[in-house]
Amino acid sequence: MMRPLRDRKPAAKAKPPPFPSTLTPLRAILDDDGDAQPGSMVNVIGVLKDCRAPVATHGSDWKCTLTIFDLSIEDEPAGVELVIFRPEAQMPEVGAGDVVVVLSAKVQRFKSNPKSLITSKITTICVYKAATIPVYPASAQVALLRPKQGESHKLLKEEHHHYVSYLYNVIDKYDVPDEAEYQQRVKVSLNVKDKFSLLKDVTDGKFYDLIGQVAKDPYTDEMGRITLYLSDYTENDFFFHYTWEGVRDLASAARPADAYPEDNNPEVAQQHPWVGPYGKRTIQISCYDAHADFIREAGVSAGIWLSLRNVQVKFGRNGAHLEGFLREERNASARKVNVEILDIAAPHPSVTNVKVDPRLKEAVRRWRDYSREKKTQIIAVKAAQEAGAKRKFATAGSSDEVLLDGQPLSKKLRAKERRKLRRAELEKKAAEEQEKAARGLNELVTCEAHPKPVSTLASILEPVMYETMIDGQPVKIPLPFTNTKYNARVRVVDFHPYNLEDFACARKWTEFDILSDNDHDDDDDESDEDSLNSTVDASDDEDHDKGRTWEWRFALLLEDASTSSSPATVAAMDKDKAQKRDRDSKTRARLWVTIDNTEAQCLTGLDAVNLRRDPHTLATLRERMFTLWGNLEELKAAKARAAVKEREERGEGEGEDGDSTGNGRITKKHKGKKAATVVQLENLKPPLEDSDGEQQQQQQKNEREEELSNKPFSCCLKQYGVRVSEDYDGLSKTDGPAGGWVRVFGMFGTKICV
């Protein structure tokens, strides 16, 4: 129980002093519409009622929090917090009931909590010891402690000393603890522990900090309490089981009527539909007082991510399911809010001072994985329903362990064996470097270690046959694609899009962009083709970047540069004959490879931006790609200029408006014949399946490759399949196993060293 520090002294029969004009009442800070708004500097006075002992921070300063109150808020349990950041030696020495005068403190609002004060380098904290403050109207200057290093009491005047004496003797100190209880609170404040937990690990009778997504619009009952549904996409066997057929049905049996009473109201269920995960992944949390007010005023709805602090978890009224309760904390401000709205928008790559909580990122990753699994299951359920299947669709979780790099070692290697392995690794690396030099490979392009041998592009393009039995007869069926990875030695002979400015494209922002391993979903409202080509015309619009993010997306045409000859044989061959053989296009297979955002970041070491507005990044990209493909870009530009000049000489381009830059790229101001010529040269849609369209481009490649000068390099390739729509190049999507699937190749794990 809170007790007064000592009996209140009756003030002498003297006129109360005026409130110092240089000070600000604490009421002006607590009120949202008060004069002291966040960012303003104020001087305040108050009686100390609570203190959290100094603790070390990640920097050189320590952190201490004082709670003070004055006559303007003495009838309220709330106080104003003063957050102090200073070296430990400069922390104020305070006790229960001391009067504190704070000069040049900054008003702040941290997260969703009430306004508070925070110190700066110019802040001065003056402490009057409670035990030595005399009875008013005597001056309290005798109780003023000496200033800490770097502080000065020169700004204090006699009016401040008299008001300190008056304040201490007339204010109600019922909320001020006695010395023993105060010291106990300070000691407890040092016992700071991380109470964060995943929902799958919460148990009965404990308090937790949670991060999760709101699964259903909050519901307010007649008492003002808010019922919140939160999920972090982990499962707990003691949670209520939400099924896909409806939130009010259990998977195997009817639930108790009072398990979740608000769901028994059909009108409420219709107004607040369930949008969260199914299964036992969601906890119901009842929020009271300031927490409920904040959720209501902030307009928290389904889909928003929240951070909740100090949530009590226990079994509900039915004793069958765990529930959460978020109430006012003891010994804390009644206005303190333990609810924070989290922003999952990915910061721009140029912003380095914004860090996303890794616990939030893991929760978003689980959400993404669940969404993909749910989508697959719904498609399977609908397919089963269309086929007339009547059985229920059951979810089976995968708990198989996958060994990525073979079986784990059973015991530690001895030091001699480790040295032997290290030497072997160094020798292998040296041999690879020698082989690169002997084969004339580009030393500035490297790729990740891959256990498979080097494959030729011709062997990669060969279809894979699947052997099966039909009517008792063996039949070979060509597979549309296989998920395979390769090592290859290649050289770049073409690229797409035509202009480097279009290597980065814009797309709509999604909630999963904060994940480093997130891939753009192909079935979004904006298709890949539209995103790829939208940069040609729309990226110059300033409004185009709003609500969008930029990512790399381009393709390279690779030509096989591998040889069956040994390095010694190649070195001994006549140089002219070797070059002629390597450029013999009739014996060199080619294929297009796509470079997605993640692999392009690895390849170039750059983050995607609007290249039409960032000339520095564009110049850096051009320099690094020159390392990869040599003078290829110059040859393409020269051919474009020659084509335009030829049309002008024939008189076909007269009267058309266009602009040609010095490097041969065309800026289309108006659509005309000259622009149409460049569009044809750009070849805006390279063949999605790389074996198709090779012969169509063979003639123009033969013309260019005689002057092409670049080195082959080692890279890692992968083959996968993409399902295309019915109108894609006339390909029809069928229900057969191969219908609508197209083989695609991509590059991964390759880097240009700079």
XYZ file of N, CA, C and O in Angstrom, residues 144-278:
540
model
N 19.085 22.174 -1.838
C 19.536 21.972 -3.214
C 20.876 21.246 -3.237
O 21.849 21.709 -2.619
N 20.937 20.124 -3.910
C 22.182 19.364 -4.031
C 23.113 20.030 -5.032
O 22.680 20.783 -5.917
N 24.397 19.744 -4.913
C 25.389 20.318 -5.802
C 25.173 19.809 -7.229
O 24.800 18.648 -7.434
N 25.409 20.643 -8.209
C 25.188 20.202 -9.603
C 26.219 19.170 -10.028
O 27.349 19.146 -9.528
N 25.814 18.333 -10.977
C 26.718 17.355 -11.559
C 27.663 18.041 -12.544
O 27.479 19.208 -12.905
N 28.678 17.310 -12.973
C 29.658 17.854 -13.905
C 28.980 18.301 -15.195
O 28.189 17.574 -15.785
N 29.282 19.515 -15.621
C 28.704 20.061 -16.846
C 27.406 20.797 -16.635
O 26.837 21.332 -17.595
N 26.869 20.826 -15.403
C 25.617 21.519 -15.116
C 25.880 22.788 -14.311
O 26.946 22.958 -13.707
N 24.883 23.657 -14.274
C 24.973 24.909 -13.522
C 23.594 25.278 -13.000
O 22.582 25.024 -13.661
N 23.584 25.850 -11.763
C 22.327 26.296 -11.153
C 22.136 27.800 -11.278
O 21.327 28.394 -10.554
N 22.838 28.437 -12.191
C 22.763 29.889 -12.322
C 21.383 30.364 -12.754
O 20.984 31.495 -12.450
N 20.638 29.494 -13.468
C 19.318 29.912 -13.949
C 18.256 29.868 -12.853
O 17.151 30.387 -13.038
N 18.554 29.216 -11.723
C 17.591 29.170 -10.617
C 17.607 30.498 -9.865
O 18.672 31.056 -9.565
N 16.410 30.970 -9.545
C 16.269 32.225 -8.818
C 15.562 31.973 -7.492
O 15.088 30.864 -7.219
N 15.420 33.019 -6.708
C 14.804 32.860 -5.393
C 13.345 32.428 -5.499
O 12.837 31.710 -4.627
N 12.671 32.867 -6.567
C 11.274 32.454 -6.732
C 11.157 30.942 -6.889
O 10.172 30.332 -6.457
N 12.158 30.313 -7.512
C 12.142 28.859 -7.648
C 12.334 28.183 -6.295
O 11.647 27.203 -5.981
N 13.254 28.698 -5.462
C 13.497 28.101 -4.143
C 12.258 28.201 -3.260
O 11.910 27.237 -2.552
N 11.575 29.336 -3.294
C 10.368 29.493 -2.478
C 9.252 28.582 -2.981
O 8.507 28.000 -2.173
N 9.123 28.458 -4.295
C 8.039 27.611 -4.805
C 8.308 26.137 -4.503
O 7.367 25.361 -4.291
N 9.578 25.722 -4.489
C 9.910 24.339 -4.113
C 9.427 24.058 -2.698
O 8.821 23.013 -2.417
N 9.682 24.979 -1.795
C 9.238 24.809 -0.406
C 7.716 24.737 -0.330
O 7.149 23.894 0.383
N 7.030 25.606 -1.044
C 5.565 25.600 -1.041
C 5.012 24.299 -1.645
O 4.109 23.678 -1.067
N 5.559 23.883 -2.789
C 5.066 22.680 -3.464
C 5.205 21.449 -2.584
O 4.264 20.650 -2.452
N 6.357 21.289 -1.970
C 6.590 20.085 -1.174
C 5.656 20.008 0.031
O 5.212 18.930 0.421
N 5.318 21.148 0.628
C 4.533 21.140 1.860
C 3.031 21.052 1.630
O 2.306 20.683 2.558
N 2.542 21.406 0.426
C 1.099 21.403 0.223
C 0.627 20.258 -0.675
O -0.566 19.930 -0.674
N 1.488 19.641 -1.457
C 1.043 18.607 -2.388
C 0.705 17.317 -1.641
O 1.303 17.004 -0.596
N -0.261 16.574 -2.153
C -0.668 15.298 -1.570
C 0.352 14.237 -1.980
O 0.482 13.895 -3.154
N 1.058 13.685 -0.990
C 2.119 12.713 -1.267
C 1.672 11.284 -0.985
O 2.491 10.418 -0.654
N 0.377 11.030 -1.149
C -0.118 9.676 -0.885
C 0.483 8.664 -1.852
O 0.705 7.513 -1.498
N 0.736 9.052 -3.114
C 1.291 8.132 -4.103
C 2.805 8.009 -4.026
O 3.408 7.261 -4.800
N 3.416 8.755 -3.095
C 4.869 8.656 -2.937
C 5.179 7.527 -1.960
O 4.699 7.545 -0.817
N 5.951 6.526 -2.343
C 6.240 5.406 -1.441
C 7.209 5.813 -0.336
O 7.932 6.819 -0.455
N 7.227 5.028 0.747
C 8.230 5.282 1.775
C 9.592 4.805 1.282
O 9.717 4.214 0.201
N 10.620 5.073 2.063
C 11.980 4.820 1.602
C 12.228 3.344 1.323
O 12.876 2.988 0.328
N 11.704 2.452 2.165
C 11.945 1.021 1.972
C 11.286 0.527 0.686
O 11.895 -0.222 -0.104
N 10.021 0.947 0.484
C 9.329 0.518 -0.731
C 9.967 1.138 -1.973
O 10.057 0.500 -3.027
N 10.436 2.372 -1.857
C 11.089 3.033 -2.991
C 12.356 2.285 -3.395
O 12.588 2.031 -4.587
N 13.176 1.925 -2.417
C 14.402 1.197 -2.721
C 14.105 -0.170 -3.323
O 14.842 -0.650 -4.202
N 13.021 -0.806 -2.872
C 12.642 -2.090 -3.438
C 12.241 -1.942 -4.906
O 12.597 -2.774 -5.748
N 11.519 -0.875 -5.232
C 11.131 -0.632 -6.632
C 12.362 -0.391 -7.510
O 12.447 -0.898 -8.634
N 13.300 0.399 -6.996
C 14.513 0.666 -7.773
C 15.269 -0.627 -8.020
O 15.781 -0.869 -9.128
N 15.335 -1.487 -7.023
C 16.036 -2.766 -7.180
C 15.333 -3.657 -8.193
O 15.970 -4.292 -9.036
N 14.005 -3.674 -8.139
C 13.240 -4.509 -9.077
C 13.386 -3.994 -10.506
O 13.390 -4.772 -11.463
N 13.543 -2.674 -10.657
C 13.650 -2.116 -12.007
C 14.896 -2.592 -12.739
O 14.973 -2.506 -13.967
N 15.887 -3.086 -12.003
C 17.097 -3.611 -12.632
C 16.907 -5.023 -13.161
O 17.727 -5.505 -13.950
N 15.852 -5.688 -12.725
C 15.600 -7.061 -13.170
C 14.831 -7.045 -14.491
O 13.648 -7.387 -14.562
N 15.493 -6.588 -15.514
C 14.875 -6.490 -16.834
C 15.144 -7.787 -17.590
O 16.297 -8.179 -17.781
N 14.102 -8.450 -18.017
C 14.253 -9.682 -18.784
C 13.376 -9.625 -20.028
O 12.357 -8.935 -20.055
N 13.811 -10.343 -21.026
C 13.080 -10.365 -22.297
C 11.905 -11.326 -22.168
O 12.094 -12.541 -22.013
N 10.696 -10.788 -22.222
C 9.493 -11.614 -22.092
C 8.885 -11.968 -23.439
O 7.768 -12.488 -23.488
N 9.615 -11.693 -24.527
C 9.059 -12.000 -25.843
C 8.938 -13.512 -26.022
O 9.803 -14.295 -25.616
N 7.853 -13.912 -26.669
C 7.620 -15.329 -26.927
C 6.772 -15.484 -28.177
O 5.960 -14.614 -28.508
N 6.991 -16.586 -28.870
C 6.085 -16.973 -29.946
C 4.821 -17.555 -29.335
O 4.836 -18.108 -28.226
N 3.732 -17.460 -30.062
C 2.461 -17.956 -29.529
C 2.497 -19.462 -29.285
O 1.796 -19.967 -28.408
N 3.305 -20.174 -30.023
C 3.369 -21.629 -29.835
C 3.992 -22.002 -28.493
O 3.824 -23.140 -28.018
N 4.693 -21.048 -27.846
C 5.393 -21.347 -26.597
C 4.718 -20.764 -25.367
O 5.224 -20.963 -24.249
N 3.596 -20.019 -25.520
C 2.964 -19.410 -24.347
C 2.270 -20.479 -23.519
O 1.741 -21.469 -24.047
N 2.280 -20.276 -22.195
C 1.654 -21.218 -21.266
C 0.780 -20.460 -20.277
O 0.794 -19.222 -20.216
N 0.057 -21.198 -19.467
C -0.901 -20.614 -18.537
C -0.189 -19.905 -17.386
O 0.799 -20.403 -16.838
N -0.712 -18.709 -17.038
C -0.273 -18.019 -15.838
C 0.978 -17.188 -15.963
O 1.571 -16.823 -14.943
N 1.416 -16.821 -17.169
C 2.619 -16.021 -17.342
C 2.328 -14.777 -18.187
O 1.296 -14.694 -18.846
N 3.282 -13.833 -18.150
C 3.166 -12.597 -18.913
C 4.167 -12.627 -20.071
O 5.318 -13.055 -19.897
N 3.735 -12.141 -21.232
C 4.562 -12.223 -22.433
C 4.479 -10.925 -23.228
O 3.497 -10.177 -23.150
N 5.533 -10.698 -24.026
C 5.518 -9.687 -25.085
C 5.302 -10.415 -26.403
O 5.990 -11.400 -26.694
N 4.341 -9.931 -27.204
C 3.943 -10.634 -28.415
C 4.044 -9.728 -29.627
O 3.893 -8.502 -29.518
N 4.314 -10.313 -30.780
C 4.261 -9.636 -32.071
C 3.401 -10.486 -32.993
O 3.645 -11.695 -33.131
N 2.398 -9.874 -33.605
C 1.514 -10.653 -34.467
C 0.639 -9.771 -35.331
O 0.645 -8.529 -35.229
N -0.140 -10.432 -36.170
C -1.048 -9.757 -37.094
C -2.484 -9.910 -36.607
O -2.878 -10.981 -36.129
N -3.247 -8.830 -36.720
C -4.653 -8.867 -36.311
C -5.422 -9.732 -37.300
O -5.429 -9.463 -38.507
N -6.059 -10.790 -36.795
C -6.726 -11.760 -37.660
C -8.183 -11.428 -37.921
O -8.799 -12.007 -38.819
N -8.729 -10.501 -37.144
C -10.141 -10.146 -37.287
C -10.327 -8.741 -36.726
O -9.627 -8.348 -35.784
N -11.251 -7.978 -37.297
C -11.503 -6.635 -36.784
C -11.835 -6.696 -35.288
O -12.651 -7.526 -34.868
N -11.211 -5.841 -34.464
C -11.480 -5.876 -33.019
C -12.954 -5.652 -32.717
O -13.656 -4.922 -33.411
N -13.409 -6.287 -31.644
C -14.815 -6.226 -31.239
C -14.911 -5.529 -29.884
O -14.193 -5.854 -28.941
N -15.797 -4.522 -29.757
C -15.993 -3.782 -28.518
C -17.301 -4.213 -27.864
O -18.358 -4.193 -28.503
N -17.223 -4.605 -26.587
C -18.439 -5.027 -25.891
C -19.068 -3.835 -25.183
O -18.592 -2.697 -25.274
N -20.152 -4.097 -24.451
C -20.902 -3.009 -23.825
C -20.136 -2.354 -22.677
O -20.468 -1.241 -22.250
N -19.088 -2.993 -22.162
C -18.294 -2.441 -21.074
C -17.089 -1.648 -21.574
O -16.313 -1.139 -20.777
N -16.937 -1.534 -22.887
C -15.804 -0.808 -23.433
C -14.562 -1.652 -23.629
O -13.540 -1.157 -24.113
N -14.633 -2.920 -23.248
C -13.497 -3.814 -23.452
C -13.399 -4.182 -24.927
O -14.404 -4.375 -25.600
N -12.174 -4.295 -25.435
C -11.947 -4.671 -26.826
C -11.386 -6.086 -26.882
O -10.452 -6.427 -26.144
N -11.982 -6.886 -27.731
C -11.494 -8.239 -27.969
C -10.683 -8.251 -29.252
O -11.166 -7.873 -30.312
N -9.444 -8.667 -29.122
C -8.484 -8.652 -30.220
C -8.093 -10.082 -30.565
O -7.989 -10.943 -29.685
N -7.922 -10.354 -31.845
C -7.470 -11.669 -32.304
C -6.102 -11.490 -32.956
O -5.962 -10.739 -33.918
N -5.103 -12.162 -32.421
C -3.728 -11.974 -32.858
C -3.113 -13.312 -33.263
O -3.332 -14.331 -32.601
N -2.326 -13.281 -34.332
C -1.646 -14.490 -34.817
C -0.239 -14.151 -35.266
O -0.020 -13.137 -35.930
N 0.724 -14.989 -34.884
C 2.083 -14.888 -35.419
C 2.401 -16.089 -36.298
O 3.554 -16.355 -36.603
N 1.346 -16.838 -36.671
C 1.430 -17.956 -37.608
C 2.259 -19.117 -37.055
O 2.926 -19.836 -37.794
N 2.208 -19.286 -35.719
C 2.689 -20.504 -35.084
C 1.500 -21.163 -34.386
O 0.543 -20.482 -34.007
N 1.554 -22.453 -34.193
C 0.419 -23.212 -33.660
C 0.615 -23.558 -32.194
O 1.726 -23.856 -31.755
N -0.481 -23.506 -31.449
C -0.507 -23.891 -30.044
C -1.705 -24.801 -29.830
O -2.840 -24.451 -30.182
N -1.475 -25.968 -29.264
C -2.541 -26.958 -29.097
C -3.659 -26.481 -28.183
O -4.764 -27.054 -28.206
N -3.410 -25.442 -27.388
C -4.430 -24.956 -26.457
C -5.174 -23.741 -26.996
O -5.902 -23.093 -26.248
N -5.007 -23.436 -28.265
C -5.769 -22.359 -28.892
C -7.050 -22.906 -29.502
O -7.153 -24.104 -29.801
N -8.002 -22.008 -29.704
C -9.237 -22.376 -30.381
C -8.936 -22.764 -31.832
O -8.070 -22.172 -32.479
N -9.645 -23.774 -32.341
C -9.402 -24.286 -33.691
C -10.371 -23.618 -34.673
O -11.563 -23.900 -34.684
N -9.838 -22.739 -35.511
C -10.633 -22.098 -36.555
C -10.507 -22.933 -37.830
O -9.395 -23.213 -38.287
N -11.639 -23.297 -38.395
C -11.638 -24.142 -39.583
C -11.993 -23.335 -40.816
O -12.573 -22.242 -40.739
N -11.660 -23.904 -41.956
C -11.882 -23.206 -43.219
C -13.365 -23.057 -43.528
O -13.780 -22.128 -44.191
N -14.198 -23.966 -43.031
C -15.626 -23.893 -43.310
C -16.285 -22.723 -42.594
O -17.323 -22.234 -43.008
N -15.703 -22.247 -41.516
C -16.294 -21.131 -40.773
C -15.667 -21.039 -39.409
O -15.269 -22.038 -38.821
N -15.596 -19.825 -38.858
C -14.914 -19.644 -37.594
C -15.705 -20.189 -36.417
O -15.153 -20.344 -35.334
N -16.953 -20.486 -36.575
C -17.760 -20.952 -35.455
C -17.918 -22.450 -35.458
O -18.747 -23.001 -34.752
N -17.138 -23.165 -36.266
C -17.193 -24.623 -36.311
C -15.864 -25.203 -35.860
O -14.809 -24.709 -36.224
N -15.948 -26.240 -35.078
C -14.744 -26.967 -34.692
C -14.481 -28.072 -35.694
O -15.375 -28.510 -36.414
N -13.246 -28.545 -35.726
C -12.900 -29.571 -36.703
C -13.583 -30.896 -36.383
O -13.994 -31.621 -37.275
N -13.729 -31.217 -35.098
C -14.249 -32.541 -34.778
C -15.462 -32.530 -33.861
O -16.197 -33.502 -33.817
N -15.653 -31.449 -33.104
C -16.766 -31.420 -32.162
C -17.210 -29.986 -31.955
O -16.492 -29.041 -32.234
N -18.425 -29.824 -31.434
C -18.954 -28.481 -31.185
C -18.250 -27.887 -29.989
O -17.976 -28.561 -28.999
N -17.979 -26.617 -30.045
C -17.286 -25.936 -28.959
C -18.273 -25.525 -27.882
O -19.470 -25.416 -28.134
N -17.798 -25.222 -26.677
C -18.690 -24.716 -25.643
C -19.292 -23.382 -26.051
O -18.676 -22.600 -26.762
N -20.490 -23.124 -25.566
C -21.210 -21.921 -25.993
C -20.534 -20.657 -25.504
O -20.668 -19.608 -26.115
N -19.783 -20.753 -24.368
C -19.178 -19.546 -23.833
C -17.698 -19.457 -24.153
O -16.979 -18.672 -23.543
N -17.218 -20.274 -25.111
C -15.788 -20.239 -25.421
C -15.396 -18.892 -25.988
O -14.450 -18.263 -25.542
N -16.101 -18.448 -26.999
C -15.888 -17.131 -27.605
C -17.268 -16.530 -27.828
O -17.826 -16.618 -28.912
N -17.883 -15.914 -26.781
C -19.287 -15.492 -26.853
C -19.567 -14.494 -27.956
O -20.657 -14.489 -28.514
N -18.598 -13.642 -28.321
C -18.897 -12.654 -29.347
C -19.097 -13.307 -30.703
O -19.754 -12.747 -31.579
N -18.518 -14.527 -30.918
C -18.705 -15.207 -32.188
C -20.079 -15.860 -32.290
O -20.482 -16.293 -33.362
N -20.811 -15.976 -31.148
C -22.139 -16.575 -31.188
C -23.181 -15.610 -31.736
O -24.304 -15.995 -32.021
N -22.806 -14.352 -31.895
C -23.726 -13.353 -32.414
C -23.564 -13.290 -33.927
O -22.526 -12.838 -34.424
N -24.550 -13.740 -34.697
C -24.409 -13.740 -36.164
C -24.161 -12.354 -36.735
O -23.423 -12.202 -37.695
N -24.799 -11.322 -36.130
C -24.601 -9.971 -36.651
C -23.156 -9.522 -36.480
O -22.563 -8.920 -37.367
N -22.589 -9.842 -35.298
C -21.194 -9.472 -35.057
C -20.278 -10.223 -36.001
O -19.331 -9.680 -36.562
N -20.536 -11.512 -36.199
C -19.697 -12.313 -37.090
C -19.740 -11.791 -38.513
O -18.743 -11.833 -39.237
N -20.901 -11.279 -38.939
C -21.007 -10.756 -40.290
C -20.292 -9.414 -40.429
O -19.692 -9.118 -41.456
N -20.336 -8.590 -39.353
C -19.679 -7.294 -39.404
C -18.168 -7.422 -39.319
O -17.442 -6.583 -39.841
N -17.689 -8.454 -38.644
C -16.254 -8.635 -38.459
C -15.852 -10.011 -38.993
O -15.656 -10.950 -38.229
N -15.732 -10.174 -40.297
C -15.406 -11.480 -40.874
C -13.996 -11.917 -40.507
O -13.114 -11.100 -40.239
N -13.797 -13.231 -40.499
C -12.497 -13.807 -40.172
C -11.595 -13.770 -41.397
O -11.924 -14.283 -42.448
N -10.425 -13.124 -41.242
C -9.479 -13.035 -42.351
C -8.122 -13.623 -41.984
O -7.191 -13.587 -42.786
N -8.000 -14.136 -40.778
C -6.716 -14.650 -40.323
C -6.485 -16.094 -40.699
O -7.227 -16.686 -41.479
N -5.441 -16.685 -40.125
C -5.120 -18.080 -40.462
C -6.077 -19.053 -39.799
O -6.679 -18.754 -38.758
N -6.198 -20.204 -40.410
C -7.027 -21.260 -39.854
C -6.165 -22.194 -39.017
O -4.939 -22.118 -39.028
